[in-house]
Short mmCIF file of C-alpha atoms and ligand atoms in Angstrom, two decimals:
data_model
loop_
_atom_site.label_atom_id
_atom_site.label_comp_id
_atom_site.label_asym_id
_atom_site.label_seq_id
_atom_site.Cartn_x
_atom_site.Cartn_y
_atom_site.Cartn_z
CA MET Q 1 121.85 7.24 124.00
CA VAL Q 2 118.47 8.80 124.76
CA ASP Q 3 117.16 9.79 128.19
CA VAL Q 4 113.56 10.85 128.71
CA ILE Q 5 111.99 13.35 131.03
CA LEU Q 6 108.23 13.05 131.34
CA GLY Q 7 105.35 13.86 133.65
CA LEU Q 8 103.89 11.13 135.87
CA GLN Q 9 100.65 12.90 136.80
CA TRP Q 10 98.15 15.08 134.92
CA GLY Q 11 100.73 17.49 133.54
CA ASP Q 12 102.41 20.63 134.88
CA GLU Q 13 104.80 18.66 137.10
CA GLY Q 14 107.59 21.14 136.37
CA LYS Q 15 109.04 19.41 133.26
CA GLY Q 16 110.20 22.70 131.72
CA LYS Q 17 112.33 23.64 134.70
CA ILE Q 18 113.80 20.16 135.03
CA VAL Q 19 114.61 19.81 131.30
CA ASP Q 20 116.31 23.21 131.41
CA PHE Q 21 118.26 22.03 134.46
CA PHE Q 22 119.40 18.77 132.87
CA ALA Q 23 119.97 20.20 129.36
CA LYS Q 24 123.61 21.06 130.07
CA ASP Q 25 124.46 17.34 130.04
CA TYR Q 26 122.93 16.67 126.59
CA ASP Q 27 123.56 17.63 122.97
CA VAL Q 28 120.02 17.46 121.60
CA ILE Q 29 116.72 18.28 123.35
CA ALA Q 30 113.70 16.94 121.48
CA ARG Q 31 109.93 17.23 121.89
CA PHE Q 32 108.24 13.99 120.77
CA GLN Q 33 104.49 14.64 121.22
CA GLY Q 34 101.85 17.18 122.16
CA GLY Q 35 101.78 20.72 120.91
CA PRO Q 36 100.72 24.15 122.10
CA ASN Q 37 98.51 22.55 124.80
CA ALA Q 38 101.79 22.31 126.74
CA GLY Q 39 103.04 25.20 128.86
CA HIS Q 40 106.54 24.62 130.19
CA THR Q 41 107.78 27.33 132.52
CA LEU Q 42 111.39 28.15 133.06
CA TYR Q 43 113.41 31.03 134.41
CA VAL Q 44 116.30 32.64 132.61
CA GLY Q 45 117.86 34.76 135.31
CA ASP Q 46 114.85 36.47 136.84
CA LYS Q 47 112.88 36.36 133.56
CA LYS Q 48 110.01 33.87 133.44
CA ILE Q 49 109.20 32.30 130.12
CA VAL Q 50 106.55 29.77 129.15
CA LEU Q 51 107.38 27.51 126.18
CA HIS Q 52 104.58 25.73 124.33
CA GLN Q 53 106.26 24.12 121.34
CA ILE Q 54 109.94 24.94 121.45
CA PRO Q 55 111.97 22.40 123.48
CA SER Q 56 113.14 23.67 126.88
CA GLY Q 57 116.81 23.44 125.87
CA ILE Q 58 116.56 26.56 123.74
CA PHE Q 59 118.27 28.80 126.30
CA HIS Q 60 121.48 26.81 126.10
CA ASP Q 61 123.38 28.33 123.22
CA ASP Q 62 125.31 25.18 122.30
CA LYS Q 63 122.38 22.72 122.25
CA THR Q 64 120.37 21.47 119.32
CA ASN Q 65 116.58 21.52 119.74
CA LEU Q 66 114.29 19.33 117.67
CA ILE Q 67 110.52 19.40 117.24
CA GLY Q 68 109.83 15.77 116.41
CA ASN Q 69 107.33 14.15 114.05
CA GLY Q 70 105.04 13.16 116.96
CA VAL Q 71 104.32 16.81 117.73
CA VAL Q 72 101.41 18.81 116.30
CA LEU Q 73 102.61 22.28 115.46
CA ASP Q 74 100.70 25.55 115.26
CA PRO Q 75 102.75 28.02 113.16
CA VAL Q 76 100.96 30.98 114.78
CA VAL Q 77 101.93 29.91 118.30
CA LEU Q 78 105.43 29.12 117.10
CA LYS Q 79 105.87 32.59 115.64
CA LYS Q 80 104.82 34.26 118.91
CA GLU Q 81 107.08 31.98 120.89
CA CYS Q 82 110.02 32.71 118.59
CA ASP Q 83 109.51 36.43 119.13
CA ALA Q 84 109.46 35.87 122.91
CA VAL Q 85 112.71 33.85 122.97
CA ALA Q 86 114.38 36.26 120.51
CA SER Q 87 113.60 39.12 122.91
CA LEU Q 88 115.74 37.24 125.44
CA GLY Q 89 118.64 37.15 123.03
CA VAL Q 90 118.18 33.62 121.62
CA ASP Q 91 119.10 32.97 118.00
CA TYR Q 92 116.37 30.36 117.54
CA LYS Q 93 117.04 29.90 113.81
CA LYS Q 94 120.48 28.55 114.63
CA ASN Q 95 119.52 25.86 117.12
CA LEU Q 96 115.95 24.87 116.32
CA PHE Q 97 115.13 22.08 113.84
CA ILE Q 98 111.70 20.78 112.85
CA SER Q 99 110.84 17.37 111.44
CA GLU Q 100 109.17 17.47 108.03
CA ARG Q 101 106.74 14.82 109.28
CA THR Q 102 105.36 17.03 112.09
CA HIS Q 103 101.66 17.62 111.56
CA LEU Q 104 100.30 21.15 111.30
CA ILE Q 105 97.50 22.60 113.38
CA LEU Q 106 95.27 24.63 111.08
CA PRO Q 107 92.91 27.42 112.16
CA THR Q 108 89.99 25.07 111.46
CA HIS Q 109 91.45 22.53 113.91
CA ARG Q 110 91.17 25.17 116.61
CA ALA Q 111 87.61 25.95 115.51
CA LEU Q 112 86.72 22.25 115.55
CA ASP Q 113 88.20 21.84 119.03
CA LYS Q 114 86.02 24.70 120.27
CA ALA Q 115 82.91 23.47 118.46
CA SER Q 116 83.38 19.94 119.81
CA GLU Q 117 83.81 21.14 123.38
CA LEU Q 118 80.75 23.39 123.13
CA SER Q 119 78.67 20.49 121.84
CA LYS Q 120 79.67 18.35 124.83
CA GLY Q 121 78.26 20.81 127.40
CA GLN Q 122 78.78 19.51 130.93
CA GLU Q 123 80.74 16.55 129.62
CA LYS Q 124 83.44 18.63 127.96
CA ILE Q 125 87.04 17.43 128.24
CA GLY Q 126 88.24 20.85 129.34
CA SER Q 127 90.59 20.95 126.34
CA THR Q 128 93.06 23.83 126.03
CA LEU Q 129 91.23 24.70 122.73
CA LYS Q 130 94.50 24.68 120.83
CA GLY Q 131 93.24 22.27 118.18
CA ILE Q 132 95.15 19.27 119.50
CA GLY Q 133 92.39 16.62 119.26
CA PRO Q 134 91.26 17.56 115.73
CA ALA Q 135 94.87 17.76 114.45
CA TYR Q 136 95.70 14.26 115.76
CA MET Q 137 92.36 13.02 114.37
CA ASP Q 138 93.47 14.24 110.94
CA LYS Q 139 96.83 12.47 111.43
CA THR Q 140 95.27 9.08 112.29
CA GLY Q 141 92.47 9.73 109.79
CA ARG Q 142 95.16 10.27 107.16
CA ASN Q 143 94.03 13.72 106.12
CA GLY Q 144 96.50 16.01 107.91
CA LEU Q 145 99.05 18.36 106.45
CA ARG Q 146 102.67 18.21 107.56
CA VAL Q 147 105.49 20.71 107.86
CA GLY Q 148 107.18 19.14 104.81
CA ASP Q 149 104.05 19.91 102.75
CA LEU Q 150 104.76 23.63 103.21
CA LEU Q 151 107.59 23.25 100.74
CA ASP Q 152 105.31 21.75 98.08
CA LYS Q 153 104.00 24.15 95.45
CA ASN Q 154 100.51 22.66 95.89
CA PHE Q 155 100.33 23.50 99.61
CA THR Q 156 97.56 26.08 99.21
CA THR Q 157 95.41 23.69 97.16
CA GLN Q 158 95.88 20.97 99.76
CA TYR Q 159 95.01 23.47 102.49
CA ILE Q 160 91.81 24.54 100.75
CA LYS Q 161 90.75 20.90 100.25
CA LEU Q 162 91.16 20.10 103.94
CA ARG Q 163 89.62 23.39 104.99
CA MET Q 164 86.47 22.52 102.99
CA LYS Q 165 86.24 19.17 104.72
CA HIS Q 166 86.53 20.92 108.05
CA GLN Q 167 83.89 23.47 107.05
CA ARG Q 168 81.37 20.67 106.54
CA LEU Q 169 82.09 19.43 110.05
CA LEU Q 170 81.86 22.94 111.45
CA ASP Q 171 78.51 23.40 109.72
CA ASN Q 172 77.32 20.19 111.37
CA PHE Q 173 78.26 21.68 114.75
CA ASN Q 174 76.48 24.90 113.67
CA PHE Q 175 79.72 26.77 114.41
CA GLN Q 176 79.26 30.40 113.32
CA GLU Q 177 82.48 32.20 114.36
CA ASP Q 178 84.44 34.01 111.68
CA ILE Q 179 87.97 32.58 111.51
CA HIS Q 180 89.33 34.68 108.64
CA GLN Q 181 91.59 36.60 111.02
CA TRP Q 182 93.01 33.28 112.27
CA GLU Q 183 93.69 32.23 108.69
CA GLU Q 184 95.50 35.48 107.89
CA GLU Q 185 97.75 34.95 110.91
CA PHE Q 186 98.29 31.34 109.86
CA PHE Q 187 99.55 32.20 106.38
CA GLU Q 188 101.79 34.92 107.77
CA ALA Q 189 103.27 32.46 110.28
CA VAL Q 190 103.69 29.79 107.60
CA GLU Q 191 106.09 32.13 105.78
CA LEU Q 192 108.32 32.19 108.88
CA LEU Q 193 108.06 28.40 109.27
CA ARG Q 194 109.34 27.90 105.71
CA GLU Q 195 112.56 29.67 106.76
CA PHE Q 196 113.28 27.14 109.50
CA LYS Q 197 115.63 24.20 109.33
CA ILE Q 198 113.08 21.60 108.23
CA VAL Q 199 114.77 18.21 108.41
CA ASN Q 200 114.14 14.53 108.09
CA GLY Q 201 113.89 14.12 111.87
CA GLU Q 202 114.47 10.36 112.07
CA TYR Q 203 117.73 10.48 110.07
CA PHE Q 204 118.74 13.66 111.84
CA ILE Q 205 118.44 12.16 115.33
CA ASN Q 206 119.83 8.72 114.46
CA GLU Q 207 122.89 10.28 112.84
CA LYS Q 208 123.46 12.28 116.03
CA LEU Q 209 123.12 9.09 118.08
CA GLN Q 210 125.54 7.29 115.85
CA ALA Q 211 128.00 10.11 116.34
CA GLY Q 212 127.78 9.50 120.10
CA LYS Q 213 125.63 12.53 120.91
CA LYS Q 214 123.30 12.51 123.91
CA VAL Q 215 119.60 13.15 123.39
CA LEU Q 216 117.10 14.29 126.00
CA ALA Q 217 113.45 13.65 125.03
CA GLU Q 218 111.12 16.16 126.65
CA GLY Q 219 107.64 14.92 127.38
CA ALA Q 220 104.57 17.10 127.41
CA GLN Q 221 101.34 16.62 129.42
CA GLY Q 222 101.52 13.68 131.81
CA SER Q 223 101.09 9.92 131.95
CA MET Q 224 97.56 10.16 133.33
CA LEU Q 225 96.62 12.23 130.26
CA ASP Q 226 97.97 9.57 127.85
CA VAL Q 227 95.47 8.65 125.14
CA ASP Q 228 95.73 4.92 125.99
CA PHE Q 229 96.54 4.77 129.67
CA GLY Q 230 95.13 8.01 131.03
CA THR Q 231 91.70 8.70 132.42
CA PHE Q 232 90.01 8.33 129.04
CA PRO Q 233 88.11 10.23 127.61
CA PHE Q 234 89.47 13.00 129.81
CA VAL Q 235 92.93 12.80 128.25
CA THR Q 236 94.91 14.43 125.49
CA SER Q 237 95.25 12.89 122.04
CA SER Q 238 98.87 11.74 122.03
CA SER Q 239 101.08 9.10 123.55
CA THR Q 240 102.60 10.94 126.50
CA ILE Q 241 104.49 7.95 127.85
CA SER Q 242 108.01 6.68 127.12
CA ALA Q 243 106.71 4.52 124.25
CA GLY Q 244 105.79 7.76 122.49
CA VAL Q 245 109.46 8.69 122.31
CA CYS Q 246 110.11 5.94 119.75
CA SER Q 247 107.21 6.76 117.45
CA GLY Q 248 107.47 10.51 118.05
CA LEU Q 249 111.13 10.78 117.09
CA GLY Q 250 111.87 7.68 115.06
CA ILE Q 251 114.29 6.04 117.45
CA ALA Q 252 114.49 2.39 118.52
CA PRO Q 253 113.50 1.34 122.08
CA GLN Q 254 116.97 -0.04 122.88
CA LYS Q 255 118.37 3.49 122.54
CA ILE Q 256 116.44 4.67 125.62
CA LYS Q 257 118.39 4.56 128.84
CA GLU Q 258 117.08 6.65 131.72
CA VAL Q 259 113.39 7.44 132.07
CA ILE Q 260 113.19 10.32 134.50
CA GLY Q 261 109.68 10.71 135.89
CA ILE Q 262 108.58 14.05 137.33
CA THR Q 263 106.00 14.25 140.09
CA LYS Q 264 104.92 17.10 142.29
CA ALA Q 265 105.08 16.52 146.05
CA TYR Q 266 101.27 16.70 145.80
CA CYS Q 267 99.00 16.47 142.76
CA THR Q 268 97.15 18.79 140.38
CA ARG Q 269 94.88 18.54 137.40
CA VAL Q 270 93.49 21.17 135.05
CA GLY Q 271 90.39 20.45 132.97
CA SER Q 272 87.70 17.85 133.63
CA GLY Q 273 87.96 14.23 134.67
CA PRO Q 274 88.49 12.00 137.69
CA PHE Q 275 90.98 12.98 140.39
CA PRO Q 276 90.60 10.70 143.47
CA THR Q 277 92.77 12.74 145.87
CA GLU Q 278 91.34 16.14 144.94
CA LEU Q 279 90.85 18.53 147.85
CA SER Q 280 87.80 20.78 147.59
CA ASP Q 281 88.54 22.48 150.90
CA SER Q 282 90.79 25.13 152.43
CA THR Q 283 93.87 22.87 152.16
CA GLY Q 284 93.27 22.61 148.39
CA ASP Q 285 92.97 26.41 148.26
CA PHE Q 286 96.15 26.76 150.30
CA ILE Q 287 98.10 24.53 147.89
CA ARG Q 288 96.71 26.40 144.87
CA ASN Q 289 97.86 29.73 146.28
CA ALA Q 290 101.20 28.57 147.70
CA GLY Q 291 102.02 26.67 144.51
CA ASN Q 292 100.60 29.35 142.19
CA GLU Q 293 98.60 26.60 140.59
CA PHE Q 294 97.08 28.40 137.62
CA GLY Q 295 97.46 27.00 134.09
CA SER Q 296 100.60 28.13 132.22
CA THR Q 297 98.72 27.92 128.92
CA THR Q 298 95.16 28.86 129.79
CA GLY Q 299 95.43 30.61 133.19
CA ARG Q 300 92.71 28.30 134.57
CA PRO Q 301 92.91 27.49 138.31
CA ARG Q 302 94.35 23.98 138.73
CA ARG Q 303 92.54 21.47 140.89
CA CYS Q 304 94.80 20.45 143.78
CA GLY Q 305 95.06 17.39 146.01
CA TRP Q 306 97.36 14.97 147.85
CA ILE Q 307 99.96 12.84 146.13
CA ASP Q 308 98.49 9.62 144.76
CA LEU Q 309 100.94 6.70 144.95
CA VAL Q 310 98.51 4.26 143.30
CA ALA Q 311 98.44 6.40 140.16
CA LEU Q 312 102.18 7.10 140.44
CA GLN Q 313 103.03 3.41 140.68
CA PHE Q 314 100.91 2.80 137.58
CA ALA Q 315 102.69 5.61 135.72
CA CYS Q 316 106.11 4.27 136.76
CA MET Q 317 105.09 0.82 135.46
CA ILE Q 318 103.94 1.88 132.00
CA ASN Q 319 106.90 4.21 131.49
CA GLY Q 320 109.67 2.05 132.95
CA VAL Q 321 110.71 4.93 135.16
CA THR Q 322 114.29 4.56 136.42
CA GLN Q 323 114.48 7.65 138.65
CA ILE Q 324 112.16 10.29 140.02
CA VAL Q 325 112.40 14.05 140.41
CA MET Q 326 110.00 15.44 142.99
CA THR Q 327 109.07 19.08 142.37
CA LYS Q 328 107.31 21.81 144.36
CA ALA Q 329 108.25 20.30 147.72
CA ASP Q 330 108.53 23.85 149.09
CA VAL Q 331 104.79 24.38 148.50
CA LEU Q 332 104.06 22.00 151.41
CA ASP Q 333 106.44 23.82 153.81
CA GLU Q 334 103.73 25.30 156.01
CA LEU Q 335 101.30 22.40 156.25
CA ALA Q 336 101.08 20.73 159.68
CA GLU Q 337 99.97 17.40 158.25
CA LEU Q 338 100.46 15.71 154.87
CA LYS Q 339 98.49 12.85 153.38
CA VAL Q 340 99.72 10.25 150.95
CA CYS Q 341 97.25 8.01 149.15
CA ASN Q 342 98.57 4.46 149.08
CA SER Q 343 95.44 2.55 148.04
CA TYR Q 344 91.87 3.13 146.87
CA ARG Q 345 88.59 1.86 148.21
CA VAL Q 346 86.81 0.98 144.95
CA ASN Q 347 83.10 0.38 145.44
CA GLY Q 348 83.85 -0.47 149.09
CA GLU Q 349 86.78 -2.84 148.43
CA GLU Q 350 90.42 -1.95 148.99
CA LYS Q 351 92.45 -2.02 145.76
CA ASN Q 352 95.91 -1.00 144.74
CA TYR Q 353 95.43 -0.53 141.02
CA VAL Q 354 94.00 2.10 138.71
CA PRO Q 355 90.52 0.99 137.61
CA PHE Q 356 89.40 0.96 133.94
CA GLN Q 357 86.92 3.82 134.27
CA MET Q 358 87.61 5.87 137.36
CA ASN Q 359 84.41 7.85 137.05
CA ARG Q 360 82.13 4.86 136.71
CA VAL Q 361 83.13 3.53 140.14
CA ASN Q 362 83.18 5.07 143.56
CA ILE Q 363 86.80 5.71 144.51
CA GLU Q 364 87.79 6.71 148.00
CA PRO Q 365 91.47 7.34 148.61
CA ILE Q 366 93.02 5.60 151.63
CA TYR Q 367 95.68 7.78 153.21
CA LYS Q 368 98.78 7.43 155.31
CA ILE Q 369 99.34 10.58 157.37
CA PHE Q 370 102.73 12.27 157.83
CA ASP Q 371 103.79 15.21 159.98
CA GLY Q 372 104.57 18.33 157.96
CA TRP Q 373 108.16 19.59 158.13
CA ASN Q 374 107.23 23.19 158.93
CA THR Q 375 110.50 24.56 157.62
CA ASN Q 376 111.26 26.93 154.78
CA ILE Q 377 113.26 24.69 152.46
CA SER Q 378 113.47 27.01 149.46
CA SER Q 379 117.09 27.97 149.93
CA ILE Q 380 118.47 24.60 151.10
CA ASP Q 381 120.91 23.17 148.58
CA ARG Q 382 122.16 20.01 150.25
CA PHE Q 383 120.17 16.87 150.99
CA GLU Q 384 121.60 16.48 154.49
CA ASN Q 385 120.20 19.91 155.43
CA LEU Q 386 116.62 19.04 154.52
CA PRO Q 387 114.31 18.50 157.51
CA ASP Q 388 114.11 14.92 158.84
CA LYS Q 389 110.33 14.88 158.46
CA MET Q 390 110.72 15.56 154.78
CA LYS Q 391 113.24 12.76 154.46
CA THR Q 392 110.66 10.45 156.07
CA TYR Q 393 108.12 11.52 153.40
CA ILE Q 394 110.60 10.86 150.61
CA ASN Q 395 111.82 7.56 152.06
CA TYR Q 396 108.21 6.37 152.16
CA MET Q 397 107.82 7.20 148.45
CA ASN Q 398 111.09 5.42 147.66
CA SER Q 399 110.08 2.27 149.43
CA PHE Q 400 106.53 2.29 148.03
CA LEU Q 401 107.54 2.89 144.40
CA LYS Q 402 110.86 1.04 144.62
CA ILE Q 403 112.36 3.77 142.42
CA PRO Q 404 114.72 6.37 143.82
CA VAL Q 405 113.74 10.02 144.18
CA ASN Q 406 117.04 11.47 142.95
CA TYR Q 407 116.28 15.19 142.96
CA ILE Q 408 114.01 17.43 144.96
CA SER Q 409 113.03 20.76 143.45
CA ASN Q 410 112.40 23.41 146.10
CA GLY Q 411 111.49 26.49 144.09
CA PRO Q 412 110.88 27.64 140.52
CA GLY Q 413 114.43 29.00 140.02
CA ARG Q 414 117.02 27.16 137.91
CA GLU Q 415 119.30 26.56 140.90
CA GLN Q 416 116.58 25.55 143.36
CA ILE Q 417 117.14 21.81 143.23
CA VAL Q 418 118.64 19.39 145.71
CA HIS Q 419 120.48 16.23 144.64
CA VAL Q 420 119.65 13.27 146.85
CA LYS Q 421 123.01 11.66 147.50
CA LYS Q 422 123.02 7.98 148.23
P1 GDP K 501 105.35 21.78 133.12
O1 GDP K 501 104.19 21.90 132.18
O2 GDP K 501 105.51 20.40 133.63
O3 GDP K 501 106.63 22.31 132.54
O4 GDP K 501 105.01 22.69 134.40
P2 GDP K 501 104.39 24.17 134.35
O5 GDP K 501 105.43 25.12 133.93
O6 GDP K 501 103.10 24.19 133.64
O7 GDP K 501 104.01 24.35 135.88
C1 GDP K 501 104.96 24.25 136.88
C2 GDP K 501 104.95 25.57 137.69
O8 GDP K 501 105.62 25.38 138.90
C3 GDP K 501 105.68 26.69 136.96
O9 GDP K 501 105.11 27.91 137.34
C4 GDP K 501 107.11 26.59 137.56
O10 GDP K 501 107.79 27.84 137.53
C5 GDP K 501 106.82 26.19 138.96
N1 GDP K 501 107.81 25.32 139.60
C6 GDP K 501 108.58 24.32 139.07
N2 GDP K 501 109.28 23.72 140.02
C7 GDP K 501 108.94 24.30 141.18
C8 GDP K 501 109.33 24.08 142.55
O11 GDP K 501 110.08 23.19 142.90
N3 GDP K 501 108.74 24.89 143.47
C9 GDP K 501 107.85 25.88 143.15
N4 GDP K 501 107.34 26.62 144.13
N5 GDP K 501 107.49 26.12 141.89
C10 GDP K 501 108.01 25.33 140.92
P1 IMO K 502 102.03 20.40 130.09
O1 IMO K 502 102.96 19.90 129.04
C1 IMO K 502 98.14 20.06 132.05
C2 IMO K 502 94.78 18.74 129.60
C3 IMO K 502 93.68 19.77 129.34
C4 IMO K 502 92.48 18.84 129.20
C5 IMO K 502 93.06 17.64 128.47
C6 IMO K 502 92.89 17.65 126.96
O2 IMO K 502 102.14 21.86 130.34
O3 IMO K 502 102.09 19.57 131.30
P2 IMO K 502 93.95 19.03 124.95
O4 IMO K 502 94.07 20.51 124.76
O5 IMO K 502 95.24 18.31 124.98
O6 IMO K 502 92.97 18.39 124.03
O7 IMO K 502 93.31 18.90 126.44
O8 IMO K 502 94.45 17.65 128.76
N1 IMO K 502 96.12 19.21 129.23
C7 IMO K 502 97.06 19.57 130.11
N2 IMO K 502 97.00 19.70 131.46
N3 IMO K 502 99.30 20.28 131.43
C8 IMO K 502 99.39 20.16 130.08
O9 IMO K 502 100.56 20.24 129.42
C9 IMO K 502 98.23 19.81 129.36
N4 IMO K 502 97.94 19.62 128.05
C10 IMO K 502 96.66 19.24 128.00
O10 IMO K 502 93.54 20.65 130.41
O11 IMO K 502 92.06 18.42 130.44
MG1 MG K 503 102.46 23.05 131.97
#
């Protein structure tokens, strides 16, 4: 049986914390897409750690962690991350497995990402510059190198061939930066990667399932950044939705049971692209500061706004969400008034769906207004003790989305989570 945890917005919903919280109930925690563009924050005691490629189950000593074939992996980032988790006492070589089909991010992919963004000027995607787009382009373009290729004696020849192809593209972009240092780091990190447990991921996971083990698939990014259903072209290059679990791990759709969707109690976005409920005023600044809304991977300030139920309903539909976890509820503690977008005015007409090209139409959010709860909820641990005004906010979401909000996260700490009892 496989359960999935994924983001319902534009990423950074708090997936890392929630996966770490749920991990105790599973045997295997697996990443199925994305790469070092992800930044998943969790706390081990009072130590904060941000994971980019390693699944967020790594701090549970008895759990298996798998980097699936749908991921794009940068050996340099992995090496740094391994050092960071090792410094917290984790024996990562014991519990971390990598699919041989996982595509590699090469230094030239990072260079191409940068060159492409520079060439777009004002229209840039706002990519994390980790080489994600170019690495997935080489996957679908059937050029990429995979983790399993590292074990082939011809790896260096294959690398040089692809590097030359990339150089021609970089020359076209007139990209002048010297990346020799990046390449040195890459080959050093590749040595470490060769020492990992490189497995046939699809057999590995299906054998576990057959043996009755429970798998938790950990999504990266968010549904509105999905390459098909997100706000294209301002999206990432992978399938961030539940369908991506099947192709990103090699498991059949019938194996998926719960799809746990994570949403903040409000909404954020980092990078360019449409965001109908964005607040460019002092309330937006308040949320950014109260929620410490700065990118976990890039440090960029996140754009903040009200929760958008039109987009959330869309995300629940394409993912088949069965339950919701609402995070960062505590960030709204001091606001006197809260707004919830429950439809859009698209070119003057009221609509309740996500339009094809959000930035080619004029979208005005239509809000329902709620009283703020004006209570510090960060140390509340029982649902019945949460303020009534907050329950009203959650009940509205439940009835709008027709999917239960089962947990409310009220702080970054591992134990700051309230189970909504029915
Ligand atoms: P992810 O990419 O979905 O894993 O999310 P990030 O780690 O990028 O961003 C979420 C941020 O919010 C991190 O700094 C978390 O420590 C923090 N966080 C998670 N849940 C909560 C919560 O309920 N309340 C508060 N105040 N912070 C939270
Ligand atoms: P987690 O897993 C938030 C955004 C980038 C940019 C767009 C494309 O931490 O939620 P890319 O580097 O993928 O080509 O960038 O997607 N983006 C994220 N935003 N959280 C993430 O991951 C993101 N990963 C990519 O900011 O707008
Ligand atoms: Mg993040």
